[in-house]
Amino acid sequence: MDVPGASRAGQAPWKKMSAEELENQYSPSRWVVRLGAEEALRTYKQIGSEATRKARDTCRNQLNVPYGEGEGERVDIYFPDQASERYWQSGSKDESAFMVIPLTAQGVAVVMVAYDIAPKGTLDQMVDQVTRSVVFVQKRYPHNKGIYLCGHSAGAHLAAMMLLANWTKHGVTPNLRGFFLVSGVYNLQPIVFTSQNAPLLMTLEDAQRNSPQWHLEVARAQPVDPSCPVLVAVGQHDSPEFHRQSRELHQALCRDGWKASFEELRDVDHFEIIENLTQKDDALTQIILKTIFQEL
């Protein structure tokens, strides 16, 4: 049985999928080949928690710094040994400090962002919170040499939405110098028909409004700075839908004049691709560092 609302033929492949297949495509843990689904999620959380504990124990930091008035609107800031004017911003701060030590070791300050996840926060609220967190970093460190945004999975979607943000209403234009979008979903409409939407309660209109892919294809959003690099990365063992979404976002960015590149990271799944950022010799870690220092 086809997914409800998929009557407009000849469009995206997901509209031809059964509800069961759609659920499967957007459940990343089901595609892990090295471990079972539950073990993969446990390992991911364990590695993230350990990386965060180590970063908090070994790096100079300021934790739970408010960027807004909401209870969940906090950032953790990690500093390198020497003063830095390069800032890396990433999402989900309490168990996701994978990249802190490799980046601070190279002189890059890292800002981990918290926001209200569903069901407490709606998608519109999350996008607004991440936008304001970027504004906070720019205002707190106005002389930075560059802010680089990274997100993984749902965080990649939120980071991608920053490509389209209206900074004028916030009274400051962040010095954004690069984006790293890792194993993300950029057209949210398929999510509406999966269990992932249970806490979000998205309508199709909500999904469209918050889909960077839609804005790029329909509104044809042009880059504020055409030289700002955007890396779209996906793991070899991500699902076919994650691959399709990543490739289509990359194509849309290139078509609209963005300096975009695409990487399929070999031999990694949806979780390993970000877990491996704890390692300085990891392929994605090296790509990120080279991008940051080439842009300076």
PDB file of C-alpha atoms in Angstrom:
ATOM      1  CA  MET A   1       0.000   0.000   0.000  1.00  0.00           C
ATOM      2  CA  ASP A   2       1.401   3.366  -0.998  1.00  0.00           C
ATOM      3  CA  VAL A   3       2.046   6.099   1.531  1.00  0.00           C
ATOM      4  CA  PRO A   4      -0.923   8.457   2.084  1.00  0.00           C
ATOM      5  CA  GLY A   5      -0.537  11.754   0.309  1.00  0.00           C
ATOM      6  CA  ALA A   6       1.631  10.227  -2.436  1.00  0.00           C
ATOM      7  CA  SER A   7      -0.861  10.672  -5.253  1.00  0.00           C
ATOM      8  CA  ARG A   8       1.266  13.032  -7.309  1.00  0.00           C
ATOM      9  CA  ALA A   9       3.038  10.511  -9.500  1.00  0.00           C
ATOM     10  CA  GLY A  10       6.458  10.846 -11.076  1.00  0.00           C
ATOM     11  CA  GLN A  11       8.086  12.603  -8.154  1.00  0.00           C
ATOM     12  CA  ALA A  12      10.381  11.489  -5.350  1.00  0.00           C
ATOM     13  CA  PRO A  13      11.063   7.750  -4.985  1.00  0.00           C
ATOM     14  CA  TRP A  14       9.918   7.750  -1.363  1.00  0.00           C
ATOM     15  CA  LYS A  15       6.341   8.408  -2.474  1.00  0.00           C
ATOM     16  CA  LYS A  16       6.236   4.994  -4.145  1.00  0.00           C
ATOM     17  CA  MET A  17       7.357   3.137  -1.012  1.00  0.00           C
ATOM     18  CA  SER A  18       5.108   1.192   1.300  1.00  0.00           C
ATOM     19  CA  ALA A  19       4.748   2.497   4.833  1.00  0.00           C
ATOM     20  CA  GLU A  20       6.904  -0.414   6.040  1.00  0.00           C
ATOM     21  CA  GLU A  21       9.727   0.325   3.609  1.00  0.00           C
ATOM     22  CA  LEU A  22       9.592   4.041   4.372  1.00  0.00           C
ATOM     23  CA  GLU A  23       9.896   3.273   8.081  1.00  0.00           C
ATOM     24  CA  ASN A  24      12.870   1.050   7.338  1.00  0.00           C
ATOM     25  CA  GLN A  25      14.629   3.667   5.198  1.00  0.00           C
ATOM     26  CA  TYR A  26      14.412   6.330   7.888  1.00  0.00           C
ATOM     27  CA  SER A  27      15.485   4.103  10.806  1.00  0.00           C
ATOM     28  CA  PRO A  28      19.315   4.397  10.637  1.00  0.00           C
ATOM     29  CA  SER A  29      20.024   1.697  13.228  1.00  0.00           C
ATOM     30  CA  ARG A  30      18.452  -0.929  10.956  1.00  0.00           C
ATOM     31  CA  TRP A  31      21.233  -0.432   8.420  1.00  0.00           C
ATOM     32  CA  VAL A  32      24.159  -1.078  10.754  1.00  0.00           C
ATOM     33  CA  VAL A  33      26.164  -4.076   9.536  1.00  0.00           C
ATOM     34  CA  ARG A  34      28.739  -4.361  12.359  1.00  0.00           C
ATOM     35  CA  LEU A  35      26.278  -4.591  15.281  1.00  0.00           C
ATOM     36  CA  GLY A  36      22.629  -5.149  16.031  1.00  0.00           C
ATOM     37  CA  ALA A  37      20.410  -2.070  16.074  1.00  0.00           C
ATOM     38  CA  GLU A  38      20.154  -1.803  19.862  1.00  0.00           C
ATOM     39  CA  GLU A  39      23.866  -2.414  20.356  1.00  0.00           C
ATOM     40  CA  ALA A  40      24.720   0.217  17.751  1.00  0.00           C
ATOM     41  CA  LEU A  41      22.642   2.812  19.606  1.00  0.00           C
ATOM     42  CA  ARG A  42      24.201   1.836  22.952  1.00  0.00           C
ATOM     43  CA  THR A  43      27.709   2.069  21.504  1.00  0.00           C
ATOM     44  CA  TYR A  44      26.982   5.446  19.937  1.00  0.00           C
ATOM     45  CA  LYS A  45      25.725   6.845  23.234  1.00  0.00           C
ATOM     46  CA  GLN A  46      28.629   5.325  25.158  1.00  0.00           C
ATOM     47  CA  ILE A  47      31.278   6.768  22.848  1.00  0.00           C
ATOM     48  CA  GLY A  48      29.581  10.169  22.853  1.00  0.00           C
ATOM     49  CA  SER A  49      29.286  10.242  26.640  1.00  0.00           C
ATOM     50  CA  GLU A  50      32.916   9.205  27.092  1.00  0.00           C
ATOM     51  CA  ALA A  51      34.137  11.794  24.574  1.00  0.00           C
ATOM     52  CA  THR A  52      32.125  14.484  26.357  1.00  0.00           C
ATOM     53  CA  ARG A  53      33.427  13.448  29.801  1.00  0.00           C
ATOM     54  CA  LYS A  54      37.015  13.471  28.546  1.00  0.00           C
ATOM     55  CA  ALA A  55      36.576  16.851  26.870  1.00  0.00           C
ATOM     56  CA  ARG A  56      35.119  18.362  30.035  1.00  0.00           C
ATOM     57  CA  ASP A  57      37.928  16.904  32.143  1.00  0.00           C
ATOM     58  CA  THR A  58      40.837  17.877  29.904  1.00  0.00           C
ATOM     59  CA  CYS A  59      39.862  21.071  28.036  1.00  0.00           C
ATOM     60  CA  ARG A  60      39.320  24.569  29.351  1.00  0.00           C
ATOM     61  CA  ASN A  61      35.606  25.100  29.091  1.00  0.00           C
ATOM     62  CA  GLN A  62      32.536  27.097  29.985  1.00  0.00           C
ATOM     63  CA  LEU A  63      29.515  24.842  30.431  1.00  0.00           C
ATOM     64  CA  ASN A  64      25.794  25.605  30.200  1.00  0.00           C
ATOM     65  CA  VAL A  65      26.252  29.170  29.001  1.00  0.00           C
ATOM     66  CA  PRO A  66      22.793  30.603  28.151  1.00  0.00           C
ATOM     67  CA  TYR A  67      22.203  31.899  24.635  1.00  0.00           C
ATOM     68  CA  GLY A  68      18.520  32.560  25.369  1.00  0.00           C
ATOM     69  CA  GLU A  69      16.013  32.603  28.197  1.00  0.00           C
ATOM     70  CA  GLY A  70      14.664  29.077  27.705  1.00  0.00           C
ATOM     71  CA  GLU A  71      15.709  26.307  30.055  1.00  0.00           C
ATOM     72  CA  GLY A  72      17.182  24.250  27.209  1.00  0.00           C
ATOM     73  CA  GLU A  73      18.942  27.152  25.489  1.00  0.00           C
ATOM     74  CA  ARG A  74      22.513  26.503  26.584  1.00  0.00           C
ATOM     75  CA  VAL A  75      25.891  26.001  24.963  1.00  0.00           C
ATOM     76  CA  ASP A  76      29.111  24.364  26.132  1.00  0.00           C
ATOM     77  CA  ILE A  77      32.268  26.136  24.943  1.00  0.00           C
ATOM     78  CA  TYR A  78      35.609  24.317  24.765  1.00  0.00           C
ATOM     79  CA  PHE A  79      38.822  26.288  24.319  1.00  0.00           C
ATOM     80  CA  PRO A  80      42.210  25.236  22.941  1.00  0.00           C
ATOM     81  CA  ASP A  81      45.338  25.854  25.021  1.00  0.00           C
ATOM     82  CA  GLN A  82      46.055  29.025  23.095  1.00  0.00           C
ATOM     83  CA  ALA A  83      43.587  31.796  22.335  1.00  0.00           C
ATOM     84  CA  SER A  84      41.497  31.005  19.290  1.00  0.00           C
ATOM     85  CA  GLU A  85      39.493  33.041  16.829  1.00  0.00           C
ATOM     86  CA  ARG A  86      38.071  30.030  14.982  1.00  0.00           C
ATOM     87  CA  TYR A  87      34.804  28.613  16.255  1.00  0.00           C
ATOM     88  CA  TRP A  88      33.209  25.284  15.501  1.00  0.00           C
ATOM     89  CA  GLN A  89      29.559  24.864  16.376  1.00  0.00           C
ATOM     90  CA  SER A  90      27.735  21.545  16.617  1.00  0.00           C
ATOM     91  CA  GLY A  91      24.456  20.266  18.017  1.00  0.00           C
ATOM     92  CA  SER A  92      23.279  18.184  21.005  1.00  0.00           C
ATOM     93  CA  LYS A  93      25.896  19.129  23.538  1.00  0.00           C
ATOM     94  CA  ASP A  94      25.676  16.673  26.434  1.00  0.00           C
ATOM     95  CA  GLU A  95      26.594  13.411  24.722  1.00  0.00           C
ATOM     96  CA  SER A  96      28.053  14.502  21.405  1.00  0.00           C
ATOM     97  CA  ALA A  97      31.424  16.143  22.033  1.00  0.00           C
ATOM     98  CA  PHE A  98      33.073  13.672  19.658  1.00  0.00           C
ATOM     99  CA  MET A  99      35.225  16.224  17.872  1.00  0.00           C
ATOM    100  CA  VAL A 100      36.243  18.483  20.763  1.00  0.00           C
ATOM    101  CA  ILE A 101      39.699  17.089  21.514  1.00  0.00           C
ATOM    102  CA  PRO A 102      40.914  16.691  17.882  1.00  0.00           C
ATOM    103  CA  LEU A 103      39.780  20.236  17.049  1.00  0.00           C
ATOM    104  CA  THR A 104      40.934  22.037  20.193  1.00  0.00           C
ATOM    105  CA  ALA A 105      44.319  20.324  19.768  1.00  0.00           C
ATOM    106  CA  GLN A 106      44.620  22.240  16.484  1.00  0.00           C
ATOM    107  CA  GLY A 107      43.586  25.575  17.987  1.00  0.00           C
ATOM    108  CA  VAL A 108      39.884  25.524  17.170  1.00  0.00           C
ATOM    109  CA  ALA A 109      37.361  26.465  19.863  1.00  0.00           C
ATOM    110  CA  VAL A 110      34.275  24.239  19.890  1.00  0.00           C
ATOM    111  CA  VAL A 111      30.743  25.283  20.835  1.00  0.00           C
ATOM    112  CA  MET A 112      28.238  22.507  21.526  1.00  0.00           C
ATOM    113  CA  VAL A 113      24.613  23.620  21.311  1.00  0.00           C
ATOM    114  CA  ALA A 114      21.569  22.361  23.190  1.00  0.00           C
ATOM    115  CA  TYR A 115      18.012  22.970  22.035  1.00  0.00           C
ATOM    116  CA  ASP A 116      14.567  21.725  23.020  1.00  0.00           C
ATOM    117  CA  ILE A 117      14.005  18.389  21.330  1.00  0.00           C
ATOM    118  CA  ALA A 118      10.551  16.980  20.587  1.00  0.00           C
ATOM    119  CA  PRO A 119       8.005  16.732  22.025  1.00  0.00           C
ATOM    120  CA  LYS A 120       8.946  19.770  24.133  1.00  0.00           C
ATOM    121  CA  GLY A 121      10.211  21.665  21.122  1.00  0.00           C
ATOM    122  CA  THR A 122       8.597  21.956  17.719  1.00  0.00           C
ATOM    123  CA  LEU A 123      10.698  21.927  14.575  1.00  0.00           C
ATOM    124  CA  ASP A 124      10.145  25.651  14.090  1.00  0.00           C
ATOM    125  CA  GLN A 125      11.394  26.253  17.635  1.00  0.00           C
ATOM    126  CA  MET A 126      14.492  24.115  17.089  1.00  0.00           C
ATOM    127  CA  VAL A 127      15.417  26.007  13.935  1.00  0.00           C
ATOM    128  CA  ASP A 128      14.915  29.312  15.755  1.00  0.00           C
ATOM    129  CA  GLN A 129      17.017  28.170  18.722  1.00  0.00           C
ATOM    130  CA  VAL A 130      19.914  27.053  16.565  1.00  0.00           C
ATOM    131  CA  THR A 131      19.705  30.342  14.637  1.00  0.00           C
ATOM    132  CA  ARG A 132      19.905  32.306  17.875  1.00  0.00           C
ATOM    133  CA  SER A 133      22.793  30.182  19.119  1.00  0.00           C
ATOM    134  CA  VAL A 134      24.789  31.152  16.014  1.00  0.00           C
ATOM    135  CA  VAL A 135      23.924  34.810  16.627  1.00  0.00           C
ATOM    136  CA  PHE A 136      25.058  34.387  20.255  1.00  0.00           C
ATOM    137  CA  VAL A 137      28.473  33.044  19.208  1.00  0.00           C
ATOM    138  CA  GLN A 138      28.983  35.889  16.742  1.00  0.00           C
ATOM    139  CA  LYS A 139      28.057  38.555  19.291  1.00  0.00           C
ATOM    140  CA  ARG A 140      30.114  36.966  22.079  1.00  0.00           C
ATOM    141  CA  TYR A 141      33.170  36.603  19.824  1.00  0.00           C
ATOM    142  CA  PRO A 142      32.774  39.383  17.228  1.00  0.00           C
ATOM    143  CA  HIS A 143      36.402  39.211  16.066  1.00  0.00           C
ATOM    144  CA  ASN A 144      36.353  35.535  15.202  1.00  0.00           C
ATOM    145  CA  LYS A 145      38.154  34.397  12.056  1.00  0.00           C
ATOM    146  CA  GLY A 146      35.320  32.099  11.106  1.00  0.00           C
ATOM    147  CA  ILE A 147      32.382  30.079  12.406  1.00  0.00           C
ATOM    148  CA  TYR A 148      31.964  26.567  11.009  1.00  0.00           C
ATOM    149  CA  LEU A 149      28.702  24.707  11.498  1.00  0.00           C
ATOM    150  CA  CYS A 150      28.401  20.949  11.708  1.00  0.00           C
ATOM    151  CA  GLY A 151      25.452  18.688  12.337  1.00  0.00           C
ATOM    152  CA  HIS A 152      24.859  14.961  12.208  1.00  0.00           C
ATOM    153  CA  SER A 153      21.553  13.288  11.320  1.00  0.00           C
ATOM    154  CA  ALA A 154      18.789  15.593  12.645  1.00  0.00           C
ATOM    155  CA  GLY A 155      21.550  18.074  13.487  1.00  0.00           C
ATOM    156  CA  ALA A 156      22.636  18.105   9.834  1.00  0.00           C
ATOM    157  CA  HIS A 157      19.135  19.228   8.907  1.00  0.00           C
ATOM    158  CA  LEU A 158      19.277  22.061  11.447  1.00  0.00           C
ATOM    159  CA  ALA A 159      22.729  23.128  10.273  1.00  0.00           C
ATOM    160  CA  ALA A 160      21.479  23.105   6.675  1.00  0.00           C
ATOM    161  CA  MET A 161      18.615  25.401   7.658  1.00  0.00           C
ATOM    162  CA  MET A 162      21.251  27.966   8.658  1.00  0.00           C
ATOM    163  CA  LEU A 163      22.148  28.243   4.973  1.00  0.00           C
ATOM    164  CA  LEU A 164      18.753  29.898   4.561  1.00  0.00           C
ATOM    165  CA  ALA A 165      18.495  31.952   7.752  1.00  0.00           C
ATOM    166  CA  ASN A 166      17.417  35.600   7.696  1.00  0.00           C
ATOM    167  CA  TRP A 167      20.165  37.160   9.770  1.00  0.00           C
ATOM    168  CA  THR A 168      18.950  40.722   9.190  1.00  0.00           C
ATOM    169  CA  LYS A 169      16.206  40.415  11.792  1.00  0.00           C
ATOM    170  CA  HIS A 170      18.795  39.373  14.376  1.00  0.00           C
ATOM    171  CA  GLY A 171      20.908  42.469  13.829  1.00  0.00           C
ATOM    172  CA  VAL A 172      24.117  40.603  13.046  1.00  0.00           C
ATOM    173  CA  THR A 173      25.507  38.572  10.169  1.00  0.00           C
ATOM    174  CA  PRO A 174      27.588  35.672  11.502  1.00  0.00           C
ATOM    175  CA  ASN A 175      31.023  35.141   9.999  1.00  0.00           C
ATOM    176  CA  LEU A 176      30.067  31.740   8.604  1.00  0.00           C
ATOM    177  CA  ARG A 177      32.987  30.173   6.759  1.00  0.00           C
ATOM    178  CA  GLY A 178      31.928  26.565   6.292  1.00  0.00           C
ATOM    179  CA  PHE A 179      29.243  23.906   6.751  1.00  0.00           C
ATOM    180  CA  PHE A 180      29.655  20.181   7.382  1.00  0.00           C
ATOM    181  CA  LEU A 181      26.391  18.294   6.910  1.00  0.00           C
ATOM    182  CA  VAL A 182      26.769  14.665   7.969  1.00  0.00           C
ATOM    183  CA  SER A 183      24.245  11.886   7.247  1.00  0.00           C
ATOM    184  CA  GLY A 184      21.275  14.213   7.275  1.00  0.00           C
ATOM    185  CA  VAL A 185      17.698  14.455   6.012  1.00  0.00           C
ATOM    186  CA  TYR A 186      16.964  17.605   4.029  1.00  0.00           C
ATOM    187  CA  ASN A 187      13.449  16.970   2.751  1.00  0.00           C
ATOM    188  CA  LEU A 188      11.341  16.223   5.831  1.00  0.00           C
ATOM    189  CA  GLN A 189       8.139  15.217   4.051  1.00  0.00           C
ATOM    190  CA  PRO A 190       8.889  11.445   4.145  1.00  0.00           C
ATOM    191  CA  ILE A 191       9.378  11.690   7.919  1.00  0.00           C
ATOM    192  CA  VAL A 192       5.731  12.704   8.317  1.00  0.00           C
ATOM    193  CA  PHE A 193       4.717   9.136   7.438  1.00  0.00           C
ATOM    194  CA  THR A 194       7.123   7.360   9.808  1.00  0.00           C
ATOM    195  CA  SER A 195       7.305   6.759  13.549  1.00  0.00           C
ATOM    196  CA  GLN A 196      10.000   9.458  13.691  1.00  0.00           C
ATOM    197  CA  ASN A 197       7.159  11.964  13.467  1.00  0.00           C
ATOM    198  CA  ALA A 198       5.383  10.710  16.592  1.00  0.00           C
ATOM    199  CA  PRO A 199       7.065  13.246  18.915  1.00  0.00           C
ATOM    200  CA  LEU A 200       7.317  15.968  16.263  1.00  0.00           C
ATOM    201  CA  LEU A 201       3.690  15.937  15.085  1.00  0.00           C
ATOM    202  CA  MET A 202       4.709  17.579  11.823  1.00  0.00           C
ATOM    203  CA  THR A 203       2.151  18.313   9.154  1.00  0.00           C
ATOM    204  CA  LEU A 204       3.212  18.235   5.513  1.00  0.00           C
ATOM    205  CA  GLU A 205       3.185  22.031   5.600  1.00  0.00           C
ATOM    206  CA  ASP A 206       5.503  22.041   8.637  1.00  0.00           C
ATOM    207  CA  ALA A 207       7.828  19.618   6.892  1.00  0.00           C
ATOM    208  CA  GLN A 208       7.933  21.659   3.700  1.00  0.00           C
ATOM    209  CA  ARG A 209       8.542  24.926   5.534  1.00  0.00           C
ATOM    210  CA  ASN A 210      11.483  23.386   7.388  1.00  0.00           C
ATOM    211  CA  SER A 211      13.025  21.493   4.456  1.00  0.00           C
ATOM    212  CA  PRO A 212      16.193  23.110   3.090  1.00  0.00           C
ATOM    213  CA  GLN A 213      15.859  20.994  -0.047  1.00  0.00           C
ATOM    214  CA  TRP A 214      12.470  22.549  -0.806  1.00  0.00           C
ATOM    215  CA  HIS A 215      13.788  26.080  -0.312  1.00  0.00           C
ATOM    216  CA  LEU A 216      16.721  25.402  -2.616  1.00  0.00           C
ATOM    217  CA  GLU A 217      14.536  23.885  -5.337  1.00  0.00           C
ATOM    218  CA  VAL A 218      11.519  26.204  -5.171  1.00  0.00           C
ATOM    219  CA  ALA A 219      12.702  29.459  -3.644  1.00  0.00           C
ATOM    220  CA  ARG A 220      16.156  29.021  -5.259  1.00  0.00           C
ATOM    221  CA  ALA A 221      17.942  30.498  -2.249  1.00  0.00           C
ATOM    222  CA  GLN A 222      21.215  32.076  -3.327  1.00  0.00           C
ATOM    223  CA  PRO A 223      24.353  31.973  -1.184  1.00  0.00           C
ATOM    224  CA  VAL A 224      25.163  35.098   0.778  1.00  0.00           C
ATOM    225  CA  ASP A 225      28.824  34.187   0.298  1.00  0.00           C
ATOM    226  CA  PRO A 226      29.371  31.969  -2.771  1.00  0.00           C
ATOM    227  CA  SER A 227      32.872  31.067  -1.543  1.00  0.00           C
ATOM    228  CA  CYS A 228      31.609  29.494   1.709  1.00  0.00           C
ATOM    229  CA  PRO A 229      32.246  25.721   1.388  1.00  0.00           C
ATOM    230  CA  VAL A 230      29.474  23.246   2.143  1.00  0.00           C
ATOM    231  CA  LEU A 231      30.393  19.581   2.597  1.00  0.00           C
ATOM    232  CA  VAL A 232      27.571  17.056   2.309  1.00  0.00           C
ATOM    233  CA  ALA A 233      28.759  13.712   3.700  1.00  0.00           C
ATOM    234  CA  VAL A 234      27.082  10.329   4.068  1.00  0.00           C
ATOM    235  CA  GLY A 235      28.272   6.953   5.292  1.00  0.00           C
ATOM    236  CA  GLN A 236      28.635   4.006   2.936  1.00  0.00           C
ATOM    237  CA  HIS A 237      26.254   2.012   5.125  1.00  0.00           C
ATOM    238  CA  ASP A 238      23.623   4.726   5.514  1.00  0.00           C
ATOM    239  CA  SER A 239      20.272   3.773   3.985  1.00  0.00           C
ATOM    240  CA  PRO A 240      19.540   4.419   0.281  1.00  0.00           C
ATOM    241  CA  GLU A 241      17.180   7.245   1.252  1.00  0.00           C
ATOM    242  CA  PHE A 242      19.910   8.986   3.261  1.00  0.00           C
ATOM    243  CA  HIS A 243      22.184   8.630   0.216  1.00  0.00           C
ATOM    244  CA  ARG A 244      19.516  10.014  -2.114  1.00  0.00           C
ATOM    245  CA  GLN A 245      18.767  12.957   0.144  1.00  0.00           C
ATOM    246  CA  SER A 246      22.457  13.819   0.508  1.00  0.00           C
ATOM    247  CA  ARG A 247      23.137  13.637  -3.225  1.00  0.00           C
ATOM    248  CA  GLU A 248      20.065  15.698  -4.098  1.00  0.00           C
ATOM    249  CA  LEU A 249      20.986  18.394  -1.586  1.00  0.00           C
ATOM    250  CA  HIS A 250      24.489  18.546  -3.026  1.00  0.00           C
ATOM    251  CA  GLN A 251      23.111  18.834  -6.543  1.00  0.00           C
ATOM    252  CA  ALA A 252      20.705  21.606  -5.518  1.00  0.00           C
ATOM    253  CA  LEU A 253      23.480  23.545  -3.789  1.00  0.00           C
ATOM    254  CA  CYS A 254      25.733  23.308  -6.839  1.00  0.00           C
ATOM    255  CA  ARG A 255      22.908  24.371  -9.128  1.00  0.00           C
ATOM    256  CA  ASP A 256      22.178  27.432  -7.013  1.00  0.00           C
ATOM    257  CA  GLY A 257      25.794  28.605  -6.908  1.00  0.00           C
ATOM    258  CA  TRP A 258      27.043  27.255  -3.594  1.00  0.00           C
ATOM    259  CA  LYS A 259      30.593  25.934  -3.242  1.00  0.00           C
ATOM    260  CA  ALA A 260      29.427  22.425  -2.390  1.00  0.00           C
ATOM    261  CA  SER A 261      31.207  19.082  -2.269  1.00  0.00           C
ATOM    262  CA  PHE A 262      30.007  15.540  -1.656  1.00  0.00           C
ATOM    263  CA  GLU A 263      31.740  12.726   0.223  1.00  0.00           C
ATOM    264  CA  GLU A 264      30.678   9.149   0.748  1.00  0.00           C
ATOM    265  CA  LEU A 265      32.762   7.889   3.664  1.00  0.00           C
ATOM    266  CA  ARG A 266      33.724   4.264   3.107  1.00  0.00           C
ATOM    267  CA  ASP A 267      33.188   1.450   5.595  1.00  0.00           C
ATOM    268  CA  VAL A 268      31.148   3.503   8.075  1.00  0.00           C
ATOM    269  CA  ASP A 269      27.492   3.464   9.053  1.00  0.00           C
ATOM    270  CA  HIS A 270      25.222   6.234  10.311  1.00  0.00           C
ATOM    271  CA  PHE A 271      26.818   6.166  13.759  1.00  0.00           C
ATOM    272  CA  GLU A 272      30.462   5.372  13.004  1.00  0.00           C
ATOM    273  CA  ILE A 273      30.706   8.373  10.687  1.00  0.00           C
ATOM    274  CA  ILE A 274      30.375  10.687  13.681  1.00  0.00           C
ATOM    275  CA  GLU A 275      31.880   8.410  16.354  1.00  0.00           C
ATOM    276  CA  ASN A 276      35.147   8.428  14.397  1.00  0.00           C
ATOM    277  CA  LEU A 277      35.503  12.192  14.814  1.00  0.00           C
ATOM    278  CA  THR A 278      37.154  11.373  18.145  1.00  0.00           C
ATOM    279  CA  GLN A 279      40.161  10.230  16.076  1.00  0.00           C
ATOM    280  CA  LYS A 280      42.516  12.853  14.658  1.00  0.00           C
ATOM    281  CA  ASP A 281      43.456  10.609  11.716  1.00  0.00           C
ATOM    282  CA  ASP A 282      39.856   9.885  10.703  1.00  0.00           C
ATOM    283  CA  ALA A 283      39.079  10.797   7.092  1.00  0.00           C
ATOM    284  CA  LEU A 284      36.236  13.171   7.969  1.00  0.00           C
ATOM    285  CA  THR A 285      38.238  14.798  10.774  1.00  0.00           C
ATOM    286  CA  GLN A 286      41.027  15.499   8.301  1.00  0.00           C
ATOM    287  CA  ILE A 287      38.628  16.912   5.701  1.00  0.00           C
ATOM    288  CA  ILE A 288      37.162  19.236   8.314  1.00  0.00           C
ATOM    289  CA  LEU A 289      40.545  20.453   9.557  1.00  0.00           C
ATOM    290  CA  LYS A 290      41.854  21.023   6.030  1.00  0.00           C
ATOM    291  CA  THR A 291      38.729  22.995   5.156  1.00  0.00           C
ATOM    292  CA  ILE A 292      38.996  25.185   8.246  1.00  0.00           C
ATOM    293  CA  PHE A 293      42.655  26.024   7.765  1.00  0.00           C
ATOM    294  CA  GLN A 294      42.426  26.489   3.995  1.00  0.00           C
ATOM    295  CA  GLU A 295      39.686  29.053   4.528  1.00  0.00           C
ATOM    296  CA  LEU A 296      41.724  31.182   6.921  1.00  0.00           C
TER     297      LEU A 296
END
